Coordinates of C-alpha atoms in Angstrom, one line a residue:
M26 CA 91.8 162.9 32.1
S27 CA 91.4 166.2 33.8
T28 CA 94.1 168.0 35.6
A29 CA 94.2 169.6 39.1
M30 CA 96.1 172.7 40.2
L31 CA 97.5 172.7 43.7
A32 CA 98.5 175.9 45.4
G33 CA 99.5 176.4 49.0
A34 CA 98.0 179.3 50.8
P35 CA 100.9 181.6 51.9
T36 CA 98.8 183.4 54.5
G37 CA 96.1 182.4 56.9
T38 CA 96.2 179.7 59.5
S39 CA 99.4 178.8 61.3
Y40 CA 101.1 175.4 61.2
V41 CA 100.8 173.5 64.5
G42 CA 102.5 170.2 63.8
R43 CA 101.9 166.5 62.9
W44 CA 98.6 166.2 64.7
G45 CA 97.1 169.7 64.5
P46 CA 95.8 172.1 61.9
R47 CA 98.1 172.9 58.9
T48 CA 98.3 175.5 56.3
P49 CA 95.2 175.0 54.0
L50 CA 95.7 173.7 50.5
T51 CA 93.6 175.2 47.6
V52 CA 92.7 172.6 45.0
H53 CA 91.1 173.6 41.7
A54 CA 89.7 170.4 40.1
D55 CA 86.5 169.3 38.4
H56 CA 84.1 166.7 39.8
L57 CA 85.7 163.8 37.9
T58 CA 89.2 164.5 39.1
I59 CA 88.0 164.7 42.7
E60 CA 86.0 161.4 42.4
S61 CA 89.0 159.6 40.9
L62 CA 91.3 160.9 43.6
M63 CA 88.8 159.9 46.3
S64 CA 88.5 156.5 44.7
A65 CA 92.3 156.0 44.4
L66 CA 92.7 157.0 48.1
G67 CA 89.9 154.6 49.1
R68 CA 88.1 157.4 50.9
R69 CA 84.3 158.1 51.0
S70 CA 82.9 161.2 49.3
E71 CA 81.7 164.1 51.4
E72 CA 78.1 163.4 50.6
E73 CA 78.2 160.1 52.5
D74 CA 77.2 160.3 56.1
S75 CA 80.1 159.9 58.5
P76 CA 79.4 158.9 62.1
A77 CA 79.2 161.8 64.5
L78 CA 81.9 162.2 67.1
P79 CA 81.0 161.0 70.6
R80 CA 79.8 163.6 73.0
E81 CA 82.8 163.0 75.2
V82 CA 85.1 164.6 72.6
G83 CA 83.4 168.0 73.3
R84 CA 84.8 168.0 76.8
L85 CA 88.4 168.2 75.5
T86 CA 90.2 171.4 74.8
Q87 CA 91.8 171.8 71.3
R88 CA 95.3 171.0 72.9
E89 CA 94.0 167.9 74.6
L90 CA 92.4 166.7 71.3
T91 CA 95.8 167.3 69.6
V92 CA 97.6 165.3 72.4
L93 CA 95.0 162.5 72.1
R94 CA 95.6 162.2 68.3
A95 CA 99.4 162.1 69.0
M96 CA 98.9 159.4 71.6
A97 CA 96.9 157.4 69.1
T98 CA 99.8 157.4 66.7
G99 CA 102.0 155.8 69.3
A100 CA 104.1 158.9 70.2
S101 CA 105.7 159.0 73.6
N102 CA 105.3 162.0 75.9
A103 CA 108.8 163.2 74.9
E104 CA 108.0 163.0 71.2
I105 CA 104.7 164.9 71.7
A106 CA 106.4 167.5 73.8
A107 CA 109.1 168.1 71.1
D108 CA 106.5 168.3 68.3
L109 CA 104.2 170.7 70.2
F110 CA 107.0 172.7 71.8
L111 CA 105.8 171.8 75.3
S112 CA 107.6 170.4 78.3
V113 CA 107.2 166.7 79.1
A114 CA 105.4 167.6 82.4
T115 CA 102.8 169.7 80.4
V116 CA 102.2 166.7 78.1
K117 CA 101.8 164.4 81.1
T118 CA 99.2 166.9 82.4
H119 CA 97.3 166.9 79.1
V120 CA 97.4 163.1 79.0
A121 CA 96.0 162.8 82.5
R122 CA 93.2 165.3 81.7
V123 CA 92.3 163.4 78.5
L124 CA 92.1 160.1 80.5
S125 CA 90.1 161.8 83.2
K126 CA 87.6 163.6 81.0
L127 CA 87.0 160.6 78.8
H128 CA 86.8 158.2 81.8
L129 CA 89.6 156.0 80.5
R130 CA 92.0 153.8 82.5
D131 CA 95.2 154.1 80.4
R132 CA 96.8 155.2 77.1
T133 CA 95.7 152.0 75.5
Q134 CA 92.1 152.8 76.1
A135 CA 92.7 156.3 74.8
V136 CA 94.1 154.9 71.5
V137 CA 91.2 152.6 71.1
F138 CA 88.8 155.5 71.8
A139 CA 90.6 157.7 69.2
Y140 CA 90.3 155.0 66.5
E141 CA 86.7 154.0 67.3
S142 CA 85.5 157.6 67.3
R143 CA 87.4 158.2 64.0
L144 CA 89.6 161.0 65.5
V145 CA 92.4 159.0 63.9
V146 CA 92.0 156.9 60.7
P147 CA 94.3 154.0 60.0
R148 CA 96.6 154.5 57.0

């Protein structure tokens, strides 16, 4: 069985939090190692076609997309605010804008939208 080397990248992108971009991870592995990891994780390989994101997602800012992902995990406004270093009022504004831009009625519809559009994948 082949081995893989993992090394965190000390410089580059910044860490945003649980729902946003993170520091990239560099993986040096051969094709068989990657395939066995993908199989063990139950994930599809990159060659397979994945459904495109709905057009509506393009209307959201990066922060609104991050808040939508957080909402989909069941986080409250206070939890999202703490993780993103925002005030609760700012999170409420982002939630309202997400609902408005996506023409959704409530948080429940936002969660369903996030899962159906594969913004969030069940664990």
